[in-house]
PDB file of C-alpha atoms in Angstrom:
ATOM      1  CA  MET A   1      16.759 -40.371  22.943  1.00 45.00           C
ATOM      2  CA  ALA A   2      18.241 -37.369  24.718  1.00 43.00           C
ATOM      3  CA  SER A   3      17.882 -34.214  22.760  1.00 44.00           C
ATOM      4  CA  LYS A   4      20.406 -31.398  22.837  1.00 45.00           C
ATOM      5  CA  ASP A   5      19.368 -28.372  24.704  1.00 48.00           C
ATOM      6  CA  VAL A   6      18.250 -25.728  22.268  1.00 44.00           C
ATOM      7  CA  GLN A   7      20.171 -23.022  24.273  1.00 48.00           C
ATOM      8  CA  SER A   8      23.479 -24.629  23.041  1.00 46.00           C
ATOM      9  CA  GLN A   9      22.471 -24.042  19.547  1.00 47.00           C
ATOM     10  CA  LEU A  10      22.037 -20.300  20.010  1.00 45.00           C
ATOM     11  CA  PRO A  11      25.137 -17.989  19.172  1.00 44.00           C
ATOM     12  CA  ARG A  12      26.652 -16.594  22.315  1.00 42.00           C
ATOM     13  CA  ASP A  13      27.137 -13.196  20.706  1.00 45.00           C
ATOM     14  CA  ARG A  14      23.580 -12.881  19.302  1.00 45.00           C
ATOM     15  CA  PRO A  15      22.678  -9.244  18.741  1.00 42.00           C
ATOM     16  CA  PRO A  16      19.552  -8.092  20.559  1.00 41.00           C
ATOM     17  CA  ILE A  17      17.592  -7.619  17.302  1.00 39.00           C
ATOM     18  CA  LEU A  18      18.507  -9.864  14.483  1.00 39.00           C
ATOM     19  CA  PRO A  19      18.544  -9.137  11.328  1.00 39.00           C
ATOM     20  CA  GLY A  20      18.604  -9.080   7.818  1.00 38.00           C
ATOM     21  CA  ALA A  21      18.583  -5.399   7.266  1.00 40.00           C
ATOM     22  CA  SER A  22      21.357  -4.179   4.913  1.00 40.00           C
ATOM     23  CA  ASP A  23      22.805  -1.851   7.323  1.00 45.00           C
ATOM     24  CA  PRO A  24      23.982  -3.754  10.538  1.00 40.00           C
ATOM     25  CA  ASP A  25      24.132  -0.544  12.618  1.00 41.00           C
ATOM     26  CA  GLN A  26      20.615   0.385  11.578  1.00 42.00           C
ATOM     27  CA  SER A  27      19.253  -3.154  12.245  1.00 40.00           C
ATOM     28  CA  SER A  28      20.803  -3.236  15.716  1.00 37.00           C
ATOM     29  CA  HIS A  29      18.399  -0.326  16.629  1.00 38.00           C
ATOM     30  CA  MET A  30      15.383  -1.776  15.074  1.00 45.00           C
ATOM     31  CA  SER A  31      12.089  -1.467  17.082  1.00 51.00           C
ATOM     32  CA  SER A  32       8.510  -1.681  16.432  1.00 50.00           C
ATOM     33  CA  SER A  33       8.216   2.090  16.384  1.00 45.00           C
ATOM     34  CA  HIS A  34      10.985   2.143  13.716  1.00 46.00           C
ATOM     35  CA  LEU A  35       8.869  -0.494  11.751  1.00 48.00           C
ATOM     36  CA  TRP A  36       5.855   1.698  11.843  1.00 40.00           C
ATOM     37  CA  ASN A  37       7.686   4.698  10.513  1.00 39.00           C
ATOM     38  CA  GLN A  38       9.501   2.823   7.852  1.00 39.00           C
ATOM     39  CA  THR A  39       6.234   1.223   6.681  1.00 37.00           C
ATOM     40  CA  GLY A  40       4.488   4.557   6.688  1.00 33.00           C
ATOM     41  CA  GLN A  41       7.214   5.957   4.456  1.00 31.00           C
ATOM     42  CA  LEU A  42       6.841   3.052   2.083  1.00 31.00           C
ATOM     43  CA  GLY A  43       3.210   3.894   1.740  1.00 33.00           C
ATOM     44  CA  VAL A  44       1.784   0.940   3.673  1.00 38.00           C
ATOM     45  CA  PRO A  45       0.037   2.294   6.662  1.00 40.00           C
ATOM     46  CA  LEU A  46      -0.565  -0.302   9.465  1.00 44.00           C
ATOM     47  CA  PRO A  47      -4.194  -0.867  10.495  1.00 42.00           C
ATOM     48  CA  GLY A  48      -4.767   0.285  14.017  1.00 40.00           C
ATOM     49  CA  SER A  49      -5.386  -3.134  15.399  1.00 41.00           C
ATOM     50  CA  PHE A  50      -1.774  -3.946  15.109  1.00 45.00           C
ATOM     51  CA  LEU A  51      -0.390  -0.737  16.458  1.00 44.00           C
ATOM     52  CA  PRO A  52       1.392  -0.846  19.758  1.00 49.00           C
ATOM     53  CA  THR A  53      -1.182  -0.311  22.580  1.00 48.00           C
ATOM     54  CA  THR A  54      -0.850   0.218  26.249  1.00 49.00           C
ATOM     55  CA  SER A  55      -3.289  -2.641  27.091  1.00 73.00           C
ATOM     56  CA  LEU A  56      -2.289  -6.239  26.401  1.00 83.00           C
ATOM     57  CA  PRO A  57      -4.640  -9.164  25.764  1.00 87.00           C
ATOM     58  CA  PRO A  58      -4.966 -11.360  28.773  1.00 87.00           C
ATOM     59  CA  GLY A  59      -2.089 -13.779  29.055  1.00 91.00           C
ATOM     60  CA  LEU A  60       0.183 -12.086  26.444  1.00 94.00           C
ATOM     61  CA  GLU A  61       2.088 -10.163  28.892  1.00 93.00           C
ATOM     62  CA  ASN A  62       4.647 -12.996  28.852  1.00 94.00           C
ATOM     63  CA  LEU A  63       5.529 -11.848  25.151  1.00 96.00           C
ATOM     64  CA  SER A  64       6.098  -8.171  26.097  1.00 92.00           C
ATOM     65  CA  GLN A  65       9.679  -7.092  25.641  1.00 91.00           C
ATOM     66  CA  LEU A  66      10.801 -10.465  24.231  1.00 95.00           C
ATOM     67  CA  ASP A  67      13.183 -10.284  21.203  1.00 95.00           C
ATOM     68  CA  LEU A  68      13.631 -14.174  21.119  1.00 96.00           C
ATOM     69  CA  ILE A  69      10.978 -16.766  21.484  1.00 97.00           C
ATOM     70  CA  ILE A  70      12.102 -20.375  21.549  1.00 96.00           C
ATOM     71  CA  ILE A  71       9.807 -23.179  20.507  1.00 96.00           C
ATOM     72  CA  HIS A  72      10.788 -26.763  21.419  1.00 93.00           C
ATOM     73  CA  GLN A  73       8.788 -29.740  20.065  1.00 89.00           C
ATOM     74  CA  GLN A  74       8.566 -32.540  22.537  1.00 83.00           C
ATOM     75  CA  VAL A  75       9.572 -36.145  21.305  1.00 73.00           C
ATOM     76  CA  GLU A  76       6.693 -38.607  21.364  1.00 66.00           C
ATOM     77  CA  LEU A  77       8.415 -41.879  22.139  1.00 62.00           C
ATOM     78  CA  LEU A  78       5.342 -43.991  21.725  1.00 58.00           C
ATOM     79  CA  GLY A  79       4.759 -42.591  18.181  1.00 55.00           C
ATOM     80  CA  MET A  80       8.333 -43.359  17.232  1.00 53.00           C
ATOM     81  CA  ILE A  81       8.057 -47.006  18.587  1.00 58.00           C
ATOM     82  CA  LEU A  82       4.645 -47.729  16.973  1.00 55.00           C
ATOM     83  CA  GLY A  83       5.299 -45.685  13.741  1.00 55.00           C
ATOM     84  CA  THR A  84       2.152 -43.581  14.287  1.00 60.00           C
ATOM     85  CA  GLU A  85       1.530 -39.896  14.144  1.00 65.00           C
ATOM     86  CA  THR A  86       0.671 -38.535  17.572  1.00 76.00           C
ATOM     87  CA  SER A  87      -0.594 -35.045  18.566  1.00 83.00           C
ATOM     88  CA  ASN A  88       2.189 -32.439  18.632  1.00 89.00           C
ATOM     89  CA  LYS A  89       3.229 -30.839  21.796  1.00 93.00           C
ATOM     90  CA  TYR A  90       5.471 -27.763  22.154  1.00 95.00           C
ATOM     91  CA  GLU A  91       7.237 -25.859  24.923  1.00 95.00           C
ATOM     92  CA  ILE A  92       7.402 -22.077  24.300  1.00 97.00           C
ATOM     93  CA  LYS A  93      10.350 -20.473  26.119  1.00 96.00           C
ATOM     94  CA  ASN A  94      11.959 -17.084  26.598  1.00 95.00           C
ATOM     95  CA  SER A  95      15.646 -16.383  25.733  1.00 91.00           C
ATOM     96  CA  LEU A  96      16.698 -17.727  29.176  1.00 93.00           C
ATOM     97  CA  GLY A  97      15.031 -21.058  28.477  1.00 92.00           C
ATOM     98  CA  GLN A  98      12.237 -20.473  31.019  1.00 95.00           C
ATOM     99  CA  ARG A  99       8.917 -21.913  29.853  1.00 96.00           C
ATOM    100  CA  ILE A 100       6.147 -19.369  29.460  1.00 97.00           C
ATOM    101  CA  TYR A 101       3.555 -21.254  27.420  1.00 98.00           C
ATOM    102  CA  PHE A 102       2.719 -24.864  26.501  1.00 97.00           C
ATOM    103  CA  ALA A 103       1.033 -25.824  23.277  1.00 97.00           C
ATOM    104  CA  VAL A 104      -0.974 -29.005  22.670  1.00 96.00           C
ATOM    105  CA  GLU A 105      -2.484 -30.090  19.306  1.00 93.00           C
ATOM    106  CA  GLU A 106      -6.042 -31.185  19.234  1.00 90.00           C
ATOM    107  CA  SER A 107      -6.936 -33.310  16.307  1.00 80.00           C
ATOM    108  CA  ILE A 108      -8.682 -36.554  15.325  1.00 76.00           C
ATOM    109  CA  CYS A 109      -6.600 -39.635  15.083  1.00 78.00           C
ATOM    110  CA  PHE A 110      -8.128 -40.451  11.693  1.00 65.00           C
ATOM    111  CA  ASN A 111      -7.026 -37.147  10.328  1.00 70.00           C
ATOM    112  CA  ARG A 112      -3.486 -37.614  11.651  1.00 67.00           C
ATOM    113  CA  SER A 113      -3.310 -41.005  10.008  1.00 68.00           C
ATOM    114  CA  VAL A 114      -4.900 -40.166   6.659  1.00 75.00           C
ATOM    115  CA  CYS A 115      -4.137 -36.489   6.092  1.00 75.00           C
ATOM    116  CA  SER A 116      -0.764 -36.572   7.902  1.00 74.00           C
ATOM    117  CA  THR A 117       0.942 -33.158   7.855  1.00 77.00           C
ATOM    118  CA  LEU A 118      -2.103 -31.546   6.016  1.00 75.00           C
ATOM    119  CA  ARG A 119      -4.537 -32.392   8.725  1.00 85.00           C
ATOM    120  CA  ALA A 120      -7.000 -29.957  10.328  1.00 87.00           C
ATOM    121  CA  CYS A 121      -6.253 -29.261  13.928  1.00 93.00           C
ATOM    122  CA  THR A 122      -6.299 -26.715  16.786  1.00 96.00           C
ATOM    123  CA  LEU A 123      -3.333 -25.775  18.869  1.00 96.00           C
ATOM    124  CA  ASN A 124      -4.269 -24.749  22.359  1.00 97.00           C
ATOM    125  CA  ILE A 125      -1.680 -22.560  24.151  1.00 98.00           C
ATOM    126  CA  THR A 126      -1.753 -22.359  27.922  1.00 97.00           C
ATOM    127  CA  ASP A 127       0.411 -20.351  30.319  1.00 96.00           C
ATOM    128  CA  ASN A 128       2.101 -21.843  33.409  1.00 95.00           C
ATOM    129  CA  SER A 129      -1.006 -21.606  35.407  1.00 95.00           C
ATOM    130  CA  GLY A 130      -2.956 -23.718  32.907  1.00 95.00           C
ATOM    131  CA  ARG A 131      -4.992 -20.828  31.450  1.00 96.00           C
ATOM    132  CA  GLU A 132      -5.623 -20.889  27.779  1.00 97.00           C
ATOM    133  CA  VAL A 133      -4.292 -17.663  26.275  1.00 97.00           C
ATOM    134  CA  ILE A 134      -3.970 -18.398  22.541  1.00 97.00           C
ATOM    135  CA  THR A 135      -5.855 -20.649  20.231  1.00 97.00           C
ATOM    136  CA  VAL A 136      -4.570 -21.460  16.714  1.00 97.00           C
ATOM    137  CA  HIS A 137      -6.973 -23.007  14.213  1.00 96.00           C
ATOM    138  CA  ARG A 138      -5.738 -24.788  11.164  1.00 94.00           C
ATOM    139  CA  PRO A 139      -8.402 -25.914   8.561  1.00 90.00           C
ATOM    140  CA  LEU A 140      -7.684 -28.710   6.027  1.00 82.00           C
ATOM    141  CA  ARG A 141      -5.884 -27.028   3.083  1.00 76.00           C
ATOM    142  CA  CYS A 142      -3.747 -27.950   0.120  1.00 68.00           C
ATOM    143  CA  ASN A 143       0.041 -27.826   0.270  1.00 64.00           C
ATOM    144  CA  THR A 144       1.155 -27.585  -3.314  1.00 60.00           C
ATOM    145  CA  CYS A 145       2.030 -24.592  -5.684  1.00 54.00           C
ATOM    146  CA  TRP A 146      -0.076 -26.367  -8.371  1.00 59.00           C
ATOM    147  CA  CYS A 147      -3.333 -25.601  -6.481  1.00 59.00           C
ATOM    148  CA  PRO A 148      -2.997 -21.794  -5.573  1.00 63.00           C
ATOM    149  CA  CYS A 149      -6.664 -21.312  -4.762  1.00 64.00           C
ATOM    150  CA  TYR A 150      -6.665 -23.268  -1.563  1.00 70.00           C
ATOM    151  CA  LEU A 151      -3.331 -22.698   0.158  1.00 87.00           C
ATOM    152  CA  GLN A 152      -2.567 -22.949   3.855  1.00 88.00           C
ATOM    153  CA  GLU A 153      -4.138 -20.632   6.522  1.00 92.00           C
ATOM    154  CA  LEU A 154      -4.241 -20.239  10.218  1.00 94.00           C
ATOM    155  CA  GLU A 155      -6.500 -18.292  12.484  1.00 97.00           C
ATOM    156  CA  ILE A 156      -4.992 -16.830  15.554  1.00 97.00           C
ATOM    157  CA  GLN A 157      -7.226 -16.054  18.548  1.00 97.00           C
ATOM    158  CA  ALA A 158      -5.964 -14.198  21.701  1.00 95.00           C
ATOM    159  CA  PRO A 159      -7.706 -14.745  23.968  1.00 93.00           C
ATOM    160  CA  PRO A 160      -9.663 -17.696  22.801  1.00 95.00           C
ATOM    161  CA  GLY A 161     -12.783 -16.445  21.035  1.00 95.00           C
ATOM    162  CA  THR A 162     -11.199 -13.090  19.902  1.00 95.00           C
ATOM    163  CA  ILE A 163      -9.567 -13.169  16.462  1.00 96.00           C
ATOM    164  CA  VAL A 164      -6.415 -11.063  16.269  1.00 95.00           C
ATOM    165  CA  GLY A 165      -4.981 -12.294  13.019  1.00 95.00           C
ATOM    166  CA  TYR A 166      -4.240 -14.800  10.404  1.00 97.00           C
ATOM    167  CA  VAL A 167      -1.316 -16.533   8.690  1.00 97.00           C
ATOM    168  CA  ALA A 168      -1.980 -16.965   4.972  1.00 94.00           C
ATOM    169  CA  GLN A 169       0.231 -18.718   2.396  1.00 92.00           C
ATOM    170  CA  LYS A 170       0.762 -16.847  -0.813  1.00 91.00           C
ATOM    171  CA  TRP A 171       1.279 -18.592  -4.170  1.00 85.00           C
ATOM    172  CA  ASP A 172       4.890 -18.477  -5.397  1.00 83.00           C
ATOM    173  CA  PRO A 173       6.569 -21.120  -7.703  1.00 81.00           C
ATOM    174  CA  PHE A 174      10.037 -20.797  -6.141  1.00 83.00           C
ATOM    175  CA  GLN A 175       9.925 -19.633  -2.494  1.00 88.00           C
ATOM    176  CA  PRO A 176       7.580 -20.245   0.475  1.00 90.00           C
ATOM    177  CA  LYS A 177       5.802 -17.011   1.095  1.00 93.00           C
ATOM    178  CA  PHE A 178       3.235 -16.050   3.724  1.00 96.00           C
ATOM    179  CA  THR A 179       1.485 -12.954   5.040  1.00 96.00           C
ATOM    180  CA  ILE A 180       0.589 -11.902   8.698  1.00 97.00           C
ATOM    181  CA  GLN A 181      -2.791 -10.348   8.539  1.00 96.00           C
ATOM    182  CA  ASN A 182      -4.944  -8.539  11.097  1.00 94.00           C
ATOM    183  CA  ALA A 183      -8.372  -9.532  11.989  1.00 93.00           C
ATOM    184  CA  ASN A 184      -9.767  -7.792   8.959  1.00 93.00           C
ATOM    185  CA  LYS A 185      -7.402  -9.793   6.751  1.00 93.00           C
ATOM    186  CA  GLU A 186      -5.315  -6.771   5.822  1.00 94.00           C
ATOM    187  CA  ASP A 187      -1.667  -7.694   5.195  1.00 95.00           C
ATOM    188  CA  ILE A 188       0.746  -6.445   7.865  1.00 95.00           C
ATOM    189  CA  LEU A 189       3.975  -8.372   7.496  1.00 96.00           C
ATOM    190  CA  LYS A 190       5.279 -10.881   5.011  1.00 96.00           C
ATOM    191  CA  ILE A 191       7.359 -13.991   5.531  1.00 97.00           C
ATOM    192  CA  VAL A 192       9.770 -15.295   2.893  1.00 95.00           C
ATOM    193  CA  GLY A 193      11.270 -18.641   3.250  1.00 91.00           C
ATOM    194  CA  PRO A 194      14.393 -20.185   1.378  1.00 89.00           C
ATOM    195  CA  CYS A 195      14.048 -22.132  -1.968  1.00 80.00           C
ATOM    196  CA  ALA A 196      15.209 -25.256  -0.128  1.00 72.00           C
ATOM    197  CA  THR A 197      13.864 -26.085   3.341  1.00 70.00           C
ATOM    198  CA  CYS A 198      15.529 -29.385   3.889  1.00 68.00           C
ATOM    199  CA  GLY A 199      17.926 -27.858   6.408  1.00 56.00           C
ATOM    200  CA  CYS A 200      20.779 -30.341   5.749  1.00 60.00           C
ATOM    201  CA  PHE A 201      23.636 -29.514   8.203  1.00 64.00           C
ATOM    202  CA  GLY A 202      22.411 -26.021   8.965  1.00 75.00           C
ATOM    203  CA  ASP A 203      19.550 -23.692  10.156  1.00 85.00           C
ATOM    204  CA  VAL A 204      16.661 -22.771   7.907  1.00 90.00           C
ATOM    205  CA  ASP A 205      15.602 -19.150   8.053  1.00 93.00           C
ATOM    206  CA  PHE A 206      12.331 -17.575   7.162  1.00 96.00           C
ATOM    207  CA  GLU A 207      12.682 -13.802   6.994  1.00 96.00           C
ATOM    208  CA  VAL A 208      10.061 -11.494   8.361  1.00 97.00           C
ATOM    209  CA  LYS A 209       9.645  -8.526   6.205  1.00 96.00           C
ATOM    210  CA  THR A 210       7.397  -5.452   5.604  1.00 94.00           C
ATOM    211  CA  VAL A 211       4.594  -5.814   3.170  1.00 92.00           C
ATOM    212  CA  HIS A 212       6.615  -4.716   0.101  1.00 91.00           C
ATOM    213  CA  GLU A 213       9.604  -6.772   1.235  1.00 90.00           C
ATOM    214  CA  LYS A 214      11.886  -3.801   1.308  1.00 90.00           C
ATOM    215  CA  LEU A 215      12.860  -4.229   5.071  1.00 93.00           C
ATOM    216  CA  THR A 216      13.631  -7.221   7.105  1.00 94.00           C
ATOM    217  CA  VAL A 217      12.412  -6.864  10.661  1.00 93.00           C
ATOM    218  CA  GLY A 218      13.130 -10.342  12.011  1.00 95.00           C
ATOM    219  CA  LYS A 219      13.250 -13.961  11.234  1.00 96.00           C
ATOM    220  CA  ILE A 220      11.922 -17.436  12.124  1.00 96.00           C
ATOM    221  CA  SER A 221      14.738 -20.018  12.396  1.00 94.00           C
ATOM    222  CA  LYS A 222      14.484 -23.842  12.436  1.00 92.00           C
ATOM    223  CA  TYR A 223      17.627 -24.864  14.351  1.00 89.00           C
ATOM    224  CA  TRP A 224      19.545 -27.762  13.025  1.00 74.00           C
ATOM    225  CA  SER A 225      19.698 -30.161  15.957  1.00 63.00           C
ATOM    226  CA  GLY A 226      22.104 -32.795  14.441  1.00 51.00           C
ATOM    227  CA  PHE A 227      21.927 -35.696  11.921  1.00 43.00           C
ATOM    228  CA  VAL A 228      20.394 -38.232  14.414  1.00 43.00           C
ATOM    229  CA  ASN A 229      17.732 -35.937  15.845  1.00 50.00           C
ATOM    230  CA  ASP A 230      16.592 -34.677  12.402  1.00 48.00           C
ATOM    231  CA  VAL A 231      16.496 -37.966  10.712  1.00 44.00           C
ATOM    232  CA  PHE A 232      15.247 -40.364  13.582  1.00 45.00           C
ATOM    233  CA  THR A 233      12.732 -37.990  15.322  1.00 49.00           C
ATOM    234  CA  ASN A 234      10.313 -35.278  14.446  1.00 53.00           C
ATOM    235  CA  ALA A 235      11.228 -33.029  17.382  1.00 63.00           C
ATOM    236  CA  ASN A 236      12.216 -29.618  16.059  1.00 79.00           C
ATOM    237  CA  ASN A 237      13.560 -26.501  17.650  1.00 90.00           C
ATOM    238  CA  PHE A 238      12.702 -22.980  16.421  1.00 94.00           C
ATOM    239  CA  GLY A 239      13.648 -19.426  17.326  1.00 95.00           C
ATOM    240  CA  ILE A 240      11.489 -16.313  16.605  1.00 97.00           C
ATOM    241  CA  HIS A 241      13.775 -13.266  16.321  1.00 96.00           C
ATOM    242  CA  VAL A 242      11.713  -9.907  16.392  1.00 95.00           C
ATOM    243  CA  PRO A 243      12.075  -6.428  17.902  1.00 94.00           C
ATOM    244  CA  ALA A 244      11.435  -6.598  21.587  1.00 93.00           C
ATOM    245  CA  ASP A 245       8.653  -3.949  21.510  1.00 89.00           C
ATOM    246  CA  LEU A 246       6.775  -5.485  18.620  1.00 93.00           C
ATOM    247  CA  ASP A 247       3.182  -5.780  19.365  1.00 92.00           C
ATOM    248  CA  VAL A 248       2.311  -8.848  21.351  1.00 94.00           C
ATOM    249  CA  THR A 249      -0.530  -9.888  18.875  1.00 94.00           C
ATOM    250  CA  LEU A 250       1.906  -9.928  16.015  1.00 95.00           C
ATOM    251  CA  LYS A 251       4.310 -12.060  18.186  1.00 96.00           C
ATOM    252  CA  ALA A 252       1.327 -14.444  18.796  1.00 97.00           C
ATOM    253  CA  ALA A 253       0.694 -14.616  14.986  1.00 97.00           C
ATOM    254  CA  LEU A 254       4.408 -15.454  14.362  1.00 97.00           C
ATOM    255  CA  ILE A 255       4.175 -18.290  16.979  1.00 97.00           C
ATOM    256  CA  GLY A 256       1.269 -19.683  14.932  1.00 96.00           C
ATOM    257  CA  ALA A 257       3.364 -19.292  11.697  1.00 96.00           C
ATOM    258  CA  CYS A 258       6.083 -21.301  13.416  1.00 95.00           C
ATOM    259  CA  PHE A 259       3.634 -24.129  14.036  1.00 94.00           C
ATOM    260  CA  LEU A 260       2.480 -23.950  10.400  1.00 93.00           C
ATOM    261  CA  PHE A 261       6.127 -24.231   9.065  1.00 93.00           C
ATOM    262  CA  ASP A 262       6.756 -27.318  11.348  1.00 91.00           C
ATOM    263  CA  PHE A 263       3.709 -29.131   9.838  1.00 88.00           C
ATOM    264  CA  MET A 264       4.523 -28.022   6.233  1.00 87.00           C
ATOM    265  CA  PHE A 265       8.282 -28.335   6.026  1.00 86.00           C
ATOM    266  CA  PHE A 266       9.720 -30.328   9.016  1.00 82.00           C
ATOM    267  CA  GLU A 267       7.235 -32.790  10.304  1.00 76.00           C
ATOM    268  CA  HIS A 268       9.042 -35.962   9.422  1.00 63.00           C
ATOM    269  CA  SER A 269      10.613 -38.797  11.132  1.00 45.00           C
ATOM    270  CA  LEU A 270      11.984 -42.229  10.273  1.00 38.00           C
ATOM    271  CA  ALA A 271       8.951 -43.805  11.794  1.00 35.00           C
ATOM    272  CA  GLY A 272       6.708 -41.871   9.494  1.00 35.00           C
ATOM    273  CA  LEU A 273       8.553 -42.600   6.202  1.00 35.00           C
TER     274      LEU A 273
END
């Protein structure tokens, strides 16, 4: 089944920085330095490991100055035909649609069949030369608000072997909530999703906010690709909208968060029903 190019789903007049701030003029000038200042004024100093630095982790230079990161999940035709869950594969692109990374899930077939979307797995992200630049580890965790002590968590390594952050689910009875943490598990940013994530006939947006949720600095969007694609395949398209000069390790953590949201909320297909 041919899938619609994700570029056609993006608004033509998209502002360079998206979002969500109450003052449109202010949000159009949002930058990571503005985020640091605003956060400091709110009394939440950012740990130094996530402050902008002149040196970039090897392989993450492709994320520098990007204000839009597109993630396209590839369709697995064999899994659709056989009705089995296959390893996920994703293309990570810039705003021009050029591929900058490729992500492949590494998991056990038994876990994919038995644990389904809750399965433990590792996502290996390589650049166009085949060098692994980011590793995302997902342990087997619970996915219900009735068990708040063992919620979802991801570990982000960039480069592999060096932990730069975590994505941790926070208990909330009404909305999906997550935090982006540094290597010391100190909260840096929060992600707040909508009450309903079904995405019927529209995009689903997860807002990226400061720790006290007083300022929106970006968003992760699951683009609606049409009724046929959404119902009959599990190939999803996402967009990460952030300030262009946001630290690349934070952008890497948001990519990991995007994978987690795909597993938790959108990993469905007719074959898997």
